[in-house]
mmCIF file of C-alpha atoms in Angstrom:
data_model
loop_
_atom_site.group_PDB
_atom_site.id
_atom_site.type_symbol
_atom_site.label_atom_id
_atom_site.label_comp_id
_atom_site.label_asym_id
_atom_site.label_seq_id
_atom_site.Cartn_x
_atom_site.Cartn_y
_atom_site.Cartn_z
ATOM 1 C CA UNK A 1408 58.360 6.186 45.884
ATOM 2 C CA UNK A 1409 59.765 8.513 48.551
ATOM 3 C CA UNK A 1410 60.288 7.127 52.027
ATOM 4 C CA UNK A 1411 62.182 8.062 55.163
ATOM 5 C CA UNK A 1412 63.675 6.221 58.103
ATOM 6 C CA UNK A 1413 62.500 7.557 61.445
ATOM 7 C CA UNK A 1414 65.355 7.710 63.926
ATOM 8 C CA UNK A 1415 65.103 7.381 67.691
ATOM 9 C CA UNK A 1416 64.193 10.672 69.269
ATOM 10 C CA UNK A 1417 62.842 12.106 65.998
ATOM 11 C CA UNK A 1418 59.714 14.171 66.435
ATOM 12 C CA UNK A 1419 56.739 13.615 64.170
ATOM 13 C CA UNK A 1420 57.063 17.147 62.788
ATOM 14 C CA UNK A 1421 60.704 16.637 61.792
ATOM 15 C CA UNK A 1422 59.919 13.317 60.106
ATOM 16 C CA UNK A 1423 56.959 14.841 58.261
ATOM 17 C CA UNK A 1424 59.116 17.760 57.113
ATOM 18 C CA UNK A 1425 61.759 15.384 55.712
ATOM 19 C CA UNK A 1426 59.071 13.305 53.973
ATOM 20 C CA UNK A 1427 57.476 16.382 52.395
ATOM 21 C CA UNK A 1428 60.878 17.514 51.142
ATOM 22 C CA UNK A 1429 61.489 14.126 49.508
ATOM 23 C CA UNK A 1430 58.023 14.104 47.904
ATOM 24 C CA UNK A 1431 58.653 17.575 46.478
ATOM 25 C CA UNK A 1432 62.093 16.579 45.228
ATOM 26 C CA UNK A 1433 60.651 13.498 43.502
ATOM 27 C CA UNK A 1434 58.004 15.652 41.777
ATOM 28 C CA UNK A 1435 55.120 13.446 42.892
ATOM 29 C CA UNK A 1436 52.635 16.253 43.556
ATOM 30 C CA UNK A 1437 53.480 18.021 40.308
ATOM 31 C CA UNK A 1438 52.844 14.780 38.426
ATOM 32 C CA UNK A 1439 49.493 14.295 40.170
ATOM 33 C CA UNK A 1440 48.380 17.817 39.279
ATOM 34 C CA UNK A 1441 49.494 17.322 35.694
ATOM 35 C CA UNK A 1442 47.453 14.130 35.345
ATOM 36 C CA UNK A 1443 44.425 15.426 37.241
ATOM 37 C CA UNK A 1444 42.513 16.471 34.136
ATOM 38 C CA UNK A 1445 42.952 16.011 30.411
ATOM 39 C CA UNK A 1446 44.464 18.963 28.635
ATOM 40 C CA UNK A 1447 43.930 19.419 24.915
ATOM 41 C CA UNK A 1448 47.096 19.610 22.789
ATOM 42 C CA UNK A 1449 46.210 23.156 21.732
ATOM 43 C CA UNK A 1450 45.998 24.263 25.379
ATOM 44 C CA UNK A 1451 49.329 22.582 26.157
ATOM 45 C CA UNK A 1452 50.922 24.401 23.233
ATOM 46 C CA UNK A 1453 49.507 27.760 24.368
ATOM 47 C CA UNK A 1454 50.816 27.220 27.910
ATOM 48 C CA UNK A 1455 54.226 26.249 26.579
ATOM 49 C CA UNK A 1456 54.365 29.376 24.389
ATOM 50 C CA UNK A 1457 53.271 31.574 27.300
ATOM 51 C CA UNK A 1458 55.994 30.103 29.512
ATOM 52 C CA UNK A 1459 58.585 30.743 26.790
ATOM 53 C CA UNK A 1460 57.437 34.366 26.455
ATOM 54 C CA UNK A 1461 57.630 34.778 30.224
ATOM 55 C CA UNK A 1462 61.187 33.396 30.282
ATOM 56 C CA UNK A 1463 62.215 35.737 27.465
ATOM 57 C CA UNK A 1464 60.663 38.708 29.224
ATOM 58 C CA UNK A 1465 62.398 37.781 32.460
ATOM 59 C CA UNK A 1466 65.759 37.897 30.687
ATOM 60 C CA UNK A 1467 67.065 34.425 31.531
ATOM 61 C CA UNK A 1468 67.601 33.588 27.898
ATOM 62 C CA UNK A 1469 69.827 35.190 25.307
ATOM 63 C CA UNK A 1470 68.261 35.250 21.909
ATOM 64 C CA UNK A 1471 70.379 33.785 19.115
ATOM 65 C CA UNK A 1472 70.397 35.709 15.830
ATOM 66 C CA UNK A 1473 68.791 34.025 12.844
ATOM 67 C CA UNK A 1474 70.807 33.664 9.691
#
C-alpha cells in the first residue's frame, strides 16, 4: 500500500502529487480497472492479440525467422 511522509512546510498539493506518483508506480489504479468487470477468456485473448499486432506494427519487435 503506497504511503508518504509529509514533511514540515510541505504543501498539500506537493504531498498529493507525491502520493499520486507512488500509487501510479505501484499499479493500484490499473489493478482496480482490471478487476472492475469480468472479462471472458475469449475477449482477453483478442485484446492480447490486438496488443501484439500493435507492437509489431509499431516496430518495437524484431520478428524471428521460423525454421
